[in-house]
Amino acid sequence: MRTVIQSAIDILSLGSLYALLALGVALVFGIMRFINFAHGELLMVGGYSLFLARELPFVFMILVCIATVVLTALLFERVAFRPIRGANPATQLVTSFALSFLLQNLAMLTLGPRAKSVGLPTVLTEQFTVGGLRIAKLDILTVVLGVVLMASLGFFLKRSTLGVQMRASAENFEMARLVGVKANTVIASAFAISGLLAASAAIILVAKTGTITPGLGLKPVVIAFVATIMGGLGSLSGAALGGFVLSFLSVTLQTLLPLDLRPFRDAFVFGSVVLIFLLRPQGLIVVRSIKERV
Amino acid sequence: MLSLTGIFVNYGHVAAVRGVSLEVNEGEVVGLIGPNGAGKTTLLSAIAGVIRPERGDIQLLGETLLGKAPEKIVPMGISLVPEGREIFGTLTVEENLRLGATIRRRDPEVAGDIESMMERFPILGKYRGTHAGALSGGEQQQLAIARALLANPKLLLLDEPSLGLAPKLVDQVFDIVGQLKEDGVTVLLVEQNARRTLEFADRTYVLRSGEIRLSGTKKELSSMDNADFEHAFLGFHRGERQGESR
């Protein structure tokens, strides 16, 4: 029983992180119809901004991180993606790869390939015990942050004028423009929000591991990518769900796999993903609005 | 009000519109009819800023629309009700209407206008919280027209509003356009339903293979010889074999 609860906490905590990652990718995909593989480098930029601001009080570190990542995301859009808007989707995809490699190598050149470490307040890393369960405060914080961010995002998309415009653009971008929705505003907003989500994920990630490397965003972006597709490309709730499914697979396999197989856990996780795709090739949640843009 | 001069549009190497000039005056309902593939929708897309003509000029009240993005053209006073309606199916009816008023930011009358639109089209009021994708074709057409009207356009572009609708609903759509005309809205109506449009519009242009073949007022066109009209519309006289006339 204790293992089950412990695992449940792990699933929720890891799932929140994965959901934040996936939502960042899905939000941009919804409107631009391409997967931004440079999303991982937003995490990396967030990580290094925490490192560079390490002398500041913790609150300021967080603010610096959020501001840096959101600005970087906006810069991505303005410099790399706006000039190729409307180009062949493959062109956009390759551009995001190029951007990703460029930033990783830039980080390696300027900050070095070796891991940097940041000491975050011990409050985050402490554990407490309830009824024999050892719970890390960071796990609770991750879940709370995930829930708050997802609820706010949902509220924003549902209620605000800009949110409704974003949903309309995700469904039919051309028609949205034909009622007067400003393409640049909507796209920049999507990137800014995806930056905010990436910054939050970066903070959690750095708090978990304590280290920052140029390749920090590599694994997270693959997870975000798989979760987004598994959720059914274009569906935000699907992307979040995909994140939780991945975390469920990951934590469960970690517990159930025999000891000597555990190092290969990820092979089993992604193997299960392949199985899911065989059973539901269209993803967990099917979005009707996804069609080829002519 | 709207004037097109010498418009050419190509899709790749295919010329879709070849040297079209047309005029829409304030308060008029102008029909644009022609067979499938004549270039009618292409012309509307060019006016709305979705595609850019190769040559020619499009002016609204003396100001050129060329090179302007769609979202810049809407505030100038042009709203498009596109072919196939293109309502936002995953959004509610009310959200669709709100989006129609996108360019009227900070206009305190928007909320009231949305309410009166729901009175004018009661079905929209009834289903205000429903996903628009669940509406029937005729209901979606009403929504698409209401959405376009909420931008308070000077000129409404209607692209085949009767397409795919049952005859009774076609009547309803033409009734709505008739009301708009009485309200003084200027309309450019693209239709495949030639007869209805000729009876209805103040003036009509016949477009075939990307060129204007015929134009005239309701009176001029109705007094025309049937065979001559068919020739303009179809490109051959009935009874001739199509291959010979081309």
Coordinates of C-alpha atoms in Angstrom, one line a residue:
Chain A
M1 CA 0.0 0.0 0.0
R2 CA 2.8 2.3 1.0
T3 CA 4.5 1.7 -2.3
V4 CA 1.3 2.4 -4.2
I5 CA 0.9 5.8 -2.5
Q6 CA 4.5 6.6 -2.9
S7 CA 4.3 5.7 -6.6
A8 CA 1.2 7.8 -7.0
I9 CA 3.0 10.8 -5.6
D10 CA 5.9 10.2 -8.0
I11 CA 3.5 9.8 -10.9
L12 CA 1.7 13.0 -10.1
S13 CA 4.9 15.0 -9.6
L14 CA 6.7 13.7 -12.7
G15 CA 3.5 13.9 -14.7
S16 CA 3.1 17.5 -13.8
L17 CA 6.6 18.2 -15.1
Y18 CA 5.9 16.3 -18.3
A19 CA 2.6 17.9 -18.8
L20 CA 4.2 21.4 -18.5
L21 CA 6.8 20.3 -21.1
A22 CA 4.2 18.9 -23.5
L23 CA 1.8 21.9 -23.1
G24 CA 4.6 24.2 -24.2
V25 CA 5.2 22.2 -27.4
A26 CA 1.5 21.6 -28.0
L27 CA 0.5 25.3 -27.6
V28 CA 2.9 26.4 -30.4
F29 CA 2.0 23.4 -32.5
G30 CA -1.7 24.2 -32.2
I31 CA -1.2 27.5 -34.1
M32 CA 1.9 27.0 -36.1
R33 CA 1.4 23.3 -37.0
F34 CA 5.0 22.4 -36.5
I35 CA 6.9 20.9 -33.5
N36 CA 9.4 23.3 -32.1
F37 CA 12.3 21.1 -31.2
A38 CA 14.1 24.1 -29.9
H39 CA 11.7 24.0 -27.0
G40 CA 14.3 22.0 -25.1
E41 CA 16.8 24.8 -25.4
L42 CA 14.3 27.1 -23.7
L43 CA 14.8 24.8 -20.7
M44 CA 18.5 25.0 -21.1
V45 CA 18.4 28.8 -21.3
G46 CA 16.3 28.8 -18.2
G47 CA 18.8 26.6 -16.4
Y48 CA 21.7 28.8 -17.2
S49 CA 19.8 31.9 -16.3
L50 CA 19.3 30.4 -12.9
F51 CA 23.0 29.6 -12.7
L52 CA 24.0 33.2 -13.8
A53 CA 21.6 34.7 -11.3
R54 CA 22.7 32.3 -8.5
E55 CA 24.0 35.2 -6.3
L56 CA 20.6 36.8 -6.2
P57 CA 17.8 36.0 -3.7
F58 CA 15.8 33.0 -4.8
V59 CA 12.7 35.0 -5.8
F60 CA 14.8 37.1 -8.1
M61 CA 16.4 34.0 -9.6
I62 CA 13.0 32.8 -10.5
L63 CA 12.0 36.1 -12.0
V64 CA 15.2 36.3 -14.0
C65 CA 14.6 32.8 -15.2
I66 CA 11.0 33.4 -16.3
A67 CA 11.9 36.8 -18.0
T68 CA 14.9 35.3 -19.8
V69 CA 13.0 32.3 -21.1
V70 CA 9.9 34.2 -22.2
L71 CA 12.1 36.7 -24.0
T72 CA 14.1 33.9 -25.7
A73 CA 10.9 32.3 -26.8
L74 CA 9.7 35.6 -28.3
L75 CA 13.1 36.0 -30.0
F76 CA 12.8 32.5 -31.5
E77 CA 9.5 33.5 -33.0
R78 CA 10.7 36.9 -34.3
V79 CA 14.1 35.9 -35.6
A80 CA 13.8 32.3 -36.6
F81 CA 10.2 31.4 -37.2
R82 CA 8.4 34.5 -38.5
P83 CA 10.5 34.8 -41.7
I84 CA 9.6 31.2 -42.6
R85 CA 6.0 31.4 -41.6
G86 CA 3.8 29.7 -44.2
A87 CA 6.8 27.8 -45.6
N88 CA 6.8 24.0 -46.0
P89 CA 6.3 22.4 -42.6
A90 CA 9.5 20.4 -43.2
T91 CA 11.4 23.7 -43.5
Q92 CA 10.0 24.9 -40.2
L93 CA 10.9 21.6 -38.5
V94 CA 14.4 21.7 -39.7
T95 CA 14.7 25.3 -38.7
S96 CA 13.8 24.4 -35.1
F97 CA 16.4 21.6 -35.2
A98 CA 19.0 24.1 -36.4
L99 CA 18.1 26.5 -33.7
S100 CA 18.3 23.8 -31.1
F101 CA 21.8 22.7 -32.2
L102 CA 23.0 26.3 -32.5
L103 CA 22.0 27.1 -29.0
Q104 CA 23.4 24.0 -27.5
N105 CA 26.8 24.7 -29.2
L106 CA 26.6 28.3 -28.2
A107 CA 26.2 27.3 -24.6
M108 CA 29.1 24.8 -24.9
L109 CA 31.3 27.6 -26.4
T110 CA 30.5 30.3 -23.9
L111 CA 29.8 28.4 -20.7
G112 CA 31.7 25.2 -21.3
P113 CA 30.5 21.6 -21.7
R114 CA 30.9 20.7 -18.0
A115 CA 27.9 20.7 -15.8
K116 CA 27.2 23.8 -13.7
S117 CA 25.5 23.4 -10.4
V118 CA 23.1 25.7 -8.6
G119 CA 22.3 25.5 -5.0
L120 CA 18.6 26.1 -4.6
P121 CA 17.1 26.7 -1.1
T122 CA 17.1 23.6 1.0
V123 CA 13.3 24.1 1.5
L124 CA 12.9 22.6 -1.9
T125 CA 15.0 19.6 -1.4
E126 CA 13.8 18.7 2.1
Q127 CA 11.6 15.7 2.7
F128 CA 9.0 15.2 5.4
T129 CA 7.4 12.1 6.7
V130 CA 3.6 11.4 6.9
G131 CA 2.4 8.0 8.2
G132 CA 5.6 6.3 7.2
L133 CA 5.7 8.0 3.8
R134 CA 8.8 10.0 2.9
I135 CA 7.6 12.9 0.7
A136 CA 9.9 15.4 -1.0
K137 CA 8.6 19.0 -0.7
L138 CA 9.7 19.5 -4.2
D139 CA 7.2 16.8 -5.4
I140 CA 4.3 18.6 -3.7
L141 CA 5.5 21.9 -5.1
T142 CA 5.7 20.5 -8.6
V143 CA 2.2 19.2 -8.4
V144 CA 0.9 22.5 -7.1
L145 CA 2.7 24.5 -9.7
G146 CA 1.5 22.1 -12.4
V147 CA -2.1 22.3 -11.3
V148 CA -2.0 26.1 -10.9
L149 CA -0.4 26.7 -14.3
M150 CA -2.7 24.3 -16.1
A151 CA -5.8 25.7 -14.5
S152 CA -4.7 29.3 -15.3
L153 CA -3.9 28.3 -18.9
G154 CA -7.3 26.7 -19.2
F155 CA -9.0 29.7 -17.7
F156 CA -7.1 32.1 -20.0
L157 CA -7.9 30.1 -23.1
K158 CA -11.6 29.8 -22.1
R159 CA -12.3 33.2 -20.8
S160 CA -10.0 35.9 -22.1
T161 CA -10.4 37.5 -25.5
L162 CA -6.9 36.6 -26.5
G163 CA -7.5 33.1 -25.3
V164 CA -10.5 32.7 -27.5
Q165 CA -8.6 34.2 -30.4
M166 CA -5.8 31.6 -29.8
R167 CA -8.3 28.8 -29.9
A168 CA -9.9 30.1 -33.0
S169 CA -6.4 30.4 -34.6
A170 CA -5.5 26.9 -33.6
E171 CA -8.7 25.6 -35.3
N172 CA -8.6 27.7 -38.5
F173 CA -5.8 30.2 -38.7
E174 CA -6.8 31.8 -42.0
M175 CA -10.4 32.3 -40.9
A176 CA -9.3 33.8 -37.6
R177 CA -7.3 36.4 -39.6
L178 CA -10.4 36.9 -41.8
V179 CA -12.4 38.1 -38.7
G180 CA -9.5 40.4 -37.8
V181 CA -7.4 38.3 -35.4
K182 CA -3.8 39.6 -35.6
A183 CA -1.6 36.8 -36.7
N184 CA 1.5 38.2 -35.1
T185 CA -0.1 38.9 -31.7
V186 CA -1.6 35.4 -31.5
I187 CA 1.6 33.6 -32.5
A188 CA 3.8 35.7 -30.2
S189 CA 1.5 35.0 -27.4
A190 CA 1.7 31.3 -28.0
F191 CA 5.5 31.5 -27.9
A192 CA 5.5 33.7 -24.8
I193 CA 3.2 31.3 -22.9
S194 CA 5.2 28.3 -24.1
G195 CA 8.3 30.2 -22.7
L196 CA 6.5 30.6 -19.3
L197 CA 5.8 26.9 -19.2
A198 CA 9.4 26.1 -20.2
A199 CA 10.7 28.4 -17.5
S200 CA 8.6 26.6 -14.8
A201 CA 9.7 23.2 -16.1
A202 CA 13.4 24.4 -16.0
I203 CA 13.1 25.5 -12.4
I204 CA 11.6 22.2 -11.4
L205 CA 14.2 20.3 -13.4
V206 CA 17.1 22.2 -11.9
A207 CA 15.7 21.9 -8.4
K208 CA 15.4 18.1 -9.0
T209 CA 18.9 17.5 -10.4
G210 CA 20.9 20.6 -9.3
T211 CA 23.0 20.5 -12.5
I212 CA 22.9 22.4 -15.8
T213 CA 24.5 21.2 -19.0
P214 CA 24.2 22.3 -22.6
G215 CA 22.2 19.2 -23.3
L216 CA 19.7 19.8 -20.5
G217 CA 16.7 20.1 -22.8
L218 CA 17.4 17.0 -24.9
K219 CA 15.5 14.4 -23.0
P220 CA 12.7 16.7 -21.9
V221 CA 11.9 17.8 -25.5
V222 CA 11.7 14.2 -26.6
I223 CA 9.3 13.5 -23.7
A224 CA 7.3 16.6 -24.7
F225 CA 7.2 15.5 -28.3
V226 CA 6.1 12.0 -27.5
A227 CA 3.5 13.2 -25.0
T228 CA 2.1 15.7 -27.4
I229 CA 1.7 13.2 -30.2
M230 CA 0.4 10.5 -27.9
G231 CA -2.2 13.0 -26.7
G232 CA -3.3 13.6 -30.2
L233 CA -1.5 16.4 -31.9
G234 CA -3.3 19.7 -31.5
S235 CA -5.2 18.9 -28.3
L236 CA -3.9 20.7 -25.2
S237 CA -5.7 18.4 -22.7
G238 CA -4.4 15.5 -24.8
A239 CA -0.8 16.8 -24.4
A240 CA -1.2 17.1 -20.7
L241 CA -2.8 13.6 -20.5
G242 CA 0.1 12.3 -22.6
G243 CA 2.5 13.7 -20.0
F244 CA 0.8 11.9 -17.2
V245 CA 0.6 8.6 -19.2
L246 CA 4.3 8.8 -19.8
S247 CA 5.0 9.5 -16.2
F248 CA 2.7 6.6 -15.2
L249 CA 4.6 4.2 -17.5
S250 CA 7.9 5.5 -16.3
V251 CA 7.2 5.3 -12.5
T252 CA 5.3 2.0 -12.7
L253 CA 8.0 0.3 -14.8
Q254 CA 10.6 1.6 -12.4
T255 CA 8.8 -0.2 -9.5
L256 CA 7.8 -3.3 -11.3
L257 CA 10.8 -4.1 -13.5
P258 CA 13.3 -6.6 -12.1
L259 CA 16.4 -4.9 -10.7
D260 CA 18.7 -5.8 -13.5
L261 CA 16.3 -4.5 -16.2
R262 CA 15.7 -1.1 -14.5
P263 CA 18.6 0.6 -16.3
F264 CA 16.7 0.0 -19.5
R265 CA 13.5 1.4 -18.1
D266 CA 13.2 4.0 -20.8
A267 CA 13.4 1.3 -23.5
F268 CA 10.3 -0.3 -21.9
V269 CA 8.6 3.1 -21.5
F270 CA 8.9 4.0 -25.2
G271 CA 8.2 0.4 -26.2
S272 CA 4.9 0.8 -24.4
V273 CA 4.4 4.1 -26.3
V274 CA 4.8 2.2 -29.5
L275 CA 2.1 -0.2 -28.3
I276 CA -0.2 2.6 -27.5
F277 CA 0.3 4.1 -31.0
L278 CA -0.4 0.7 -32.6
L279 CA -3.7 0.6 -30.7
R280 CA -4.6 4.3 -31.1
P281 CA -2.7 5.7 -34.0
Q282 CA -4.6 8.9 -33.9
G283 CA -3.6 9.6 -30.3
L284 CA -5.6 9.5 -27.1
I285 CA -7.7 12.5 -27.9
V286 CA -8.7 13.1 -31.5
V287 CA -8.9 16.6 -32.8
R288 CA -11.0 17.2 -35.8
S289 CA -9.6 20.5 -36.7
I290 CA -6.2 19.1 -37.7
K291 CA -6.2 19.0 -41.4
E292 CA -3.7 19.8 -44.1
R293 CA -3.4 23.5 -44.7
V294 CA -3.7 24.2 -48.3
Chain B
M1 CA -17.1 51.8 -53.2
L2 CA -15.1 48.7 -54.2
S3 CA -13.3 48.7 -57.5
L4 CA -11.2 46.0 -59.1
T5 CA -9.1 47.0 -62.1
G6 CA -7.3 44.5 -64.3
I7 CA -6.9 41.8 -61.7
F8 CA -4.7 38.8 -62.6
V9 CA -4.3 35.9 -60.2
N10 CA -2.1 32.8 -61.0
Y11 CA -1.9 29.5 -59.1
G12 CA 1.5 28.4 -60.1
H13 CA 1.4 28.4 -63.9
V14 CA -2.4 28.3 -64.1
A15 CA -4.1 31.6 -64.6
A16 CA -7.2 31.6 -62.4
V17 CA -8.3 35.2 -63.0
R18 CA -7.4 37.1 -66.1
G19 CA -7.9 40.8 -66.2
V20 CA -11.0 41.2 -64.2
S21 CA -12.4 44.7 -63.6
L22 CA -15.5 45.2 -61.6
E23 CA -17.3 47.8 -59.5
V24 CA -19.5 47.7 -56.5
N25 CA -21.3 50.9 -55.5
E26 CA -22.6 51.8 -52.1
G27 CA -25.9 50.2 -51.1
E28 CA -25.8 47.8 -54.0
V29 CA -26.2 44.0 -54.1
V30 CA -23.9 42.9 -56.8
G31 CA -24.0 39.3 -58.0
L32 CA -21.0 37.4 -59.4
I33 CA -22.0 34.2 -61.0
G34 CA -20.3 31.6 -63.1
P35 CA -19.6 27.9 -63.5
N36 CA -17.3 25.9 -61.2
G37 CA -13.7 26.9 -61.5
A38 CA -14.5 30.3 -63.0
G39 CA -12.4 32.1 -60.4
K40 CA -15.2 33.5 -58.3
T41 CA -13.8 32.4 -54.9
T42 CA -10.3 33.4 -56.1
L43 CA -11.5 36.9 -56.7
L44 CA -13.1 37.2 -53.2
S45 CA -9.9 35.8 -51.6
A46 CA -7.9 38.5 -53.4
I47 CA -10.2 41.2 -52.1
A48 CA -10.1 39.8 -48.6
G49 CA -6.3 39.7 -48.7
V50 CA -5.8 36.0 -48.5
I51 CA -4.1 35.8 -51.9
R52 CA -2.2 38.4 -53.7
P53 CA -3.0 39.3 -57.4
E54 CA -0.2 39.2 -59.9
R55 CA -1.3 42.4 -61.5
G56 CA -4.1 45.0 -61.1
D57 CA -5.5 47.0 -58.3
I58 CA -8.2 46.6 -55.7
Q59 CA -9.5 49.7 -54.0
L60 CA -12.0 50.3 -51.2
L61 CA -13.2 53.9 -51.1
G62 CA -10.1 55.1 -53.0
E63 CA -7.6 53.2 -50.8
T64 CA -5.7 50.2 -52.2
L65 CA -6.1 46.8 -50.5
L66 CA -3.1 45.3 -52.2
G67 CA -0.3 44.0 -50.0
K68 CA -2.5 44.2 -46.9
A69 CA -2.9 41.2 -44.6
P70 CA -6.5 39.9 -44.1
E71 CA -6.6 41.3 -40.5
K72 CA -5.7 44.7 -41.8
I73 CA -8.5 44.7 -44.4
V74 CA -11.3 43.7 -42.0
P75 CA -11.0 47.0 -40.1
M76 CA -11.2 48.9 -43.4
G77 CA -14.7 47.6 -43.7
I78 CA -14.7 44.3 -45.6
S79 CA -16.0 41.1 -44.1
L80 CA -16.0 37.7 -45.8
V81 CA -18.4 34.9 -45.4
P82 CA -16.3 32.2 -47.0
E83 CA -17.3 29.3 -49.0
G84 CA -18.1 26.3 -46.8
R85 CA -18.9 28.8 -43.9
E86 CA -15.7 28.1 -42.0
I87 CA -17.2 28.6 -38.6
F88 CA -15.1 27.7 -35.6
G89 CA -16.6 24.3 -34.8
T90 CA -14.7 23.7 -31.6
L91 CA -15.8 27.0 -30.2
T92 CA -19.3 27.9 -28.9
V93 CA -21.8 29.9 -31.0
E94 CA -21.3 32.8 -28.6
E95 CA -17.5 32.7 -28.9
N96 CA -17.9 32.7 -32.7
L97 CA -20.0 35.8 -32.5
R98 CA -17.5 37.4 -30.1
L99 CA -14.7 36.7 -32.6
G100 CA -16.8 38.4 -35.3
A101 CA -16.4 41.6 -33.3
T102 CA -12.6 41.2 -32.9
I103 CA -11.8 44.5 -34.6
R104 CA -14.2 46.4 -32.3
R105 CA -12.0 46.3 -29.3
R106 CA -13.2 48.5 -26.4
D107 CA -16.5 49.2 -28.3
P108 CA -19.1 49.1 -25.5
E109 CA -21.8 48.3 -28.0
V110 CA -20.4 44.9 -28.9
A111 CA -22.3 43.0 -26.2
G112 CA -25.6 44.6 -27.1
D113 CA -24.9 43.9 -30.8
I114 CA -24.3 40.2 -30.1
E115 CA -27.6 40.0 -28.2
S116 CA -29.5 41.7 -31.1
M117 CA -27.8 39.3 -33.5
M118 CA -29.2 36.5 -31.5
E119 CA -32.7 38.0 -31.7
R120 CA -32.3 38.4 -35.4
F121 CA -31.2 34.8 -35.8
P122 CA -33.1 33.1 -33.0
I123 CA -31.4 29.8 -33.6
L124 CA -28.1 31.3 -32.5
G125 CA -29.6 32.6 -29.3
K126 CA -31.0 29.2 -28.6
Y127 CA -27.7 27.4 -29.1
R128 CA -25.4 30.2 -27.8
G129 CA -23.4 27.8 -25.5
T130 CA -23.3 24.9 -27.9
H131 CA -20.2 24.0 -30.0
A132 CA -20.8 25.6 -33.4
G133 CA -19.7 22.3 -35.1
A134 CA -22.9 20.7 -33.8
L135 CA -25.1 23.1 -35.8
S136 CA -26.7 22.1 -39.1
G137 CA -25.5 23.5 -42.4
G138 CA -28.2 26.2 -42.5
E139 CA -27.6 27.2 -38.9
Q140 CA -23.9 27.4 -39.5
Q141 CA -24.6 29.7 -42.5
Q142 CA -26.6 32.0 -40.3
L143 CA -23.7 32.0 -37.8
A144 CA -21.2 32.7 -40.5
I145 CA -23.2 35.7 -41.7
A146 CA -23.9 37.0 -38.2
R147 CA -20.2 36.7 -37.4
A148 CA -19.3 38.7 -40.4
L149 CA -21.9 41.4 -39.7
L150 CA -20.6 41.9 -36.1
A151 CA -17.5 43.6 -37.6
N152 CA -19.9 46.3 -38.9
P153 CA -18.7 46.0 -42.4
K154 CA -19.3 48.5 -45.1
L155 CA -19.1 45.7 -47.6
L156 CA -20.0 42.1 -47.1
L157 CA -18.5 39.4 -49.3
L158 CA -20.7 36.3 -49.5
D159 CA -19.2 33.3 -51.1
E160 CA -21.8 30.7 -52.2
P161 CA -24.0 31.1 -49.1
S162 CA -26.6 28.6 -50.6
L163 CA -24.1 25.9 -51.4
G164 CA -25.0 22.5 -49.9
L165 CA -28.3 23.8 -48.4
A166 CA -31.7 22.3 -48.9
P167 CA -34.0 24.4 -51.1
K168 CA -36.0 25.7 -48.1
L169 CA -32.8 26.9 -46.5
V170 CA -31.6 28.5 -49.7
D171 CA -34.8 30.6 -49.5
Q172 CA -33.9 31.5 -46.0
V173 CA -30.4 32.6 -46.9
F174 CA -31.7 34.8 -49.7
D175 CA -34.3 36.3 -47.3
I176 CA -31.4 37.2 -45.0
V177 CA -29.4 38.8 -47.8
G178 CA -32.6 40.6 -48.7
Q179 CA -32.9 42.0 -45.2
L180 CA -29.3 43.1 -45.3
K181 CA -30.0 45.0 -48.5
E182 CA -32.9 46.7 -46.8
D183 CA -30.6 47.6 -44.0
G184 CA -28.3 49.3 -46.5
V185 CA -25.4 46.8 -46.3
T186 CA -23.4 46.6 -49.6
V187 CA -23.1 43.0 -50.7
L188 CA -21.0 41.2 -53.3
L189 CA -22.7 37.9 -53.7
V190 CA -20.9 35.0 -55.3
E191 CA -23.2 32.2 -56.4
Q192 CA -23.6 29.2 -58.6
N193 CA -27.3 29.6 -58.3
A194 CA -27.5 31.9 -61.4
R195 CA -31.3 32.3 -61.6
R196 CA -31.8 33.3 -58.0
T197 CA -28.9 35.7 -58.1
L198 CA -30.1 37.4 -61.3
E199 CA -33.5 37.9 -59.8
F200 CA -32.1 39.2 -56.7
A201 CA -29.0 41.3 -57.4
D202 CA -29.1 44.9 -58.6
R203 CA -26.3 44.1 -61.0
T204 CA -24.6 40.9 -61.9
Y205 CA -21.3 39.9 -63.5
V206 CA -20.8 36.6 -65.3
L207 CA -17.4 35.2 -64.8
R208 CA -16.1 32.2 -66.8
S209 CA -12.5 30.9 -67.1
G210 CA -11.2 33.8 -65.2
E211 CA -12.7 36.5 -67.3
I212 CA -15.9 38.7 -67.1
R213 CA -18.1 37.5 -70.0
L214 CA -21.2 39.6 -69.3
S215 CA -22.4 42.2 -67.0
G216 CA -25.5 44.3 -66.5
T217 CA -28.3 45.4 -64.4
K218 CA -31.2 43.2 -63.4
K219 CA -33.3 44.7 -66.1
E220 CA -30.7 44.4 -68.8
L221 CA -29.9 40.8 -68.0
S222 CA -33.5 39.7 -67.7
S223 CA -34.5 41.2 -71.1
M224 CA -31.6 39.3 -72.7
D225 CA -32.0 36.4 -75.0
N226 CA -31.8 33.2 -73.1
A227 CA -29.4 31.6 -75.5
D228 CA -27.0 34.5 -75.4
F229 CA -26.9 34.4 -71.7
E230 CA -26.3 30.7 -71.7
H231 CA -23.5 31.2 -74.1
A232 CA -21.8 33.7 -71.8
F233 CA -22.3 31.5 -68.8
L234 CA -21.3 28.2 -70.3
G235 CA -19.1 29.2 -73.2
F236 CA -21.2 27.3 -75.8
H237 CA -24.7 27.2 -77.0
R238 CA -26.9 24.4 -75.8
G239 CA -27.1 21.8 -78.5
E240 CA -23.5 22.5 -79.6
R241 CA -21.0 19.9 -78.6
Q242 CA -18.7 21.3 -76.0
G243 CA -15.5 20.2 -77.8
E244 CA -16.4 22.3 -80.9
S245 CA -17.1 25.5 -79.1
R246 CA -13.8 25.7 -77.2

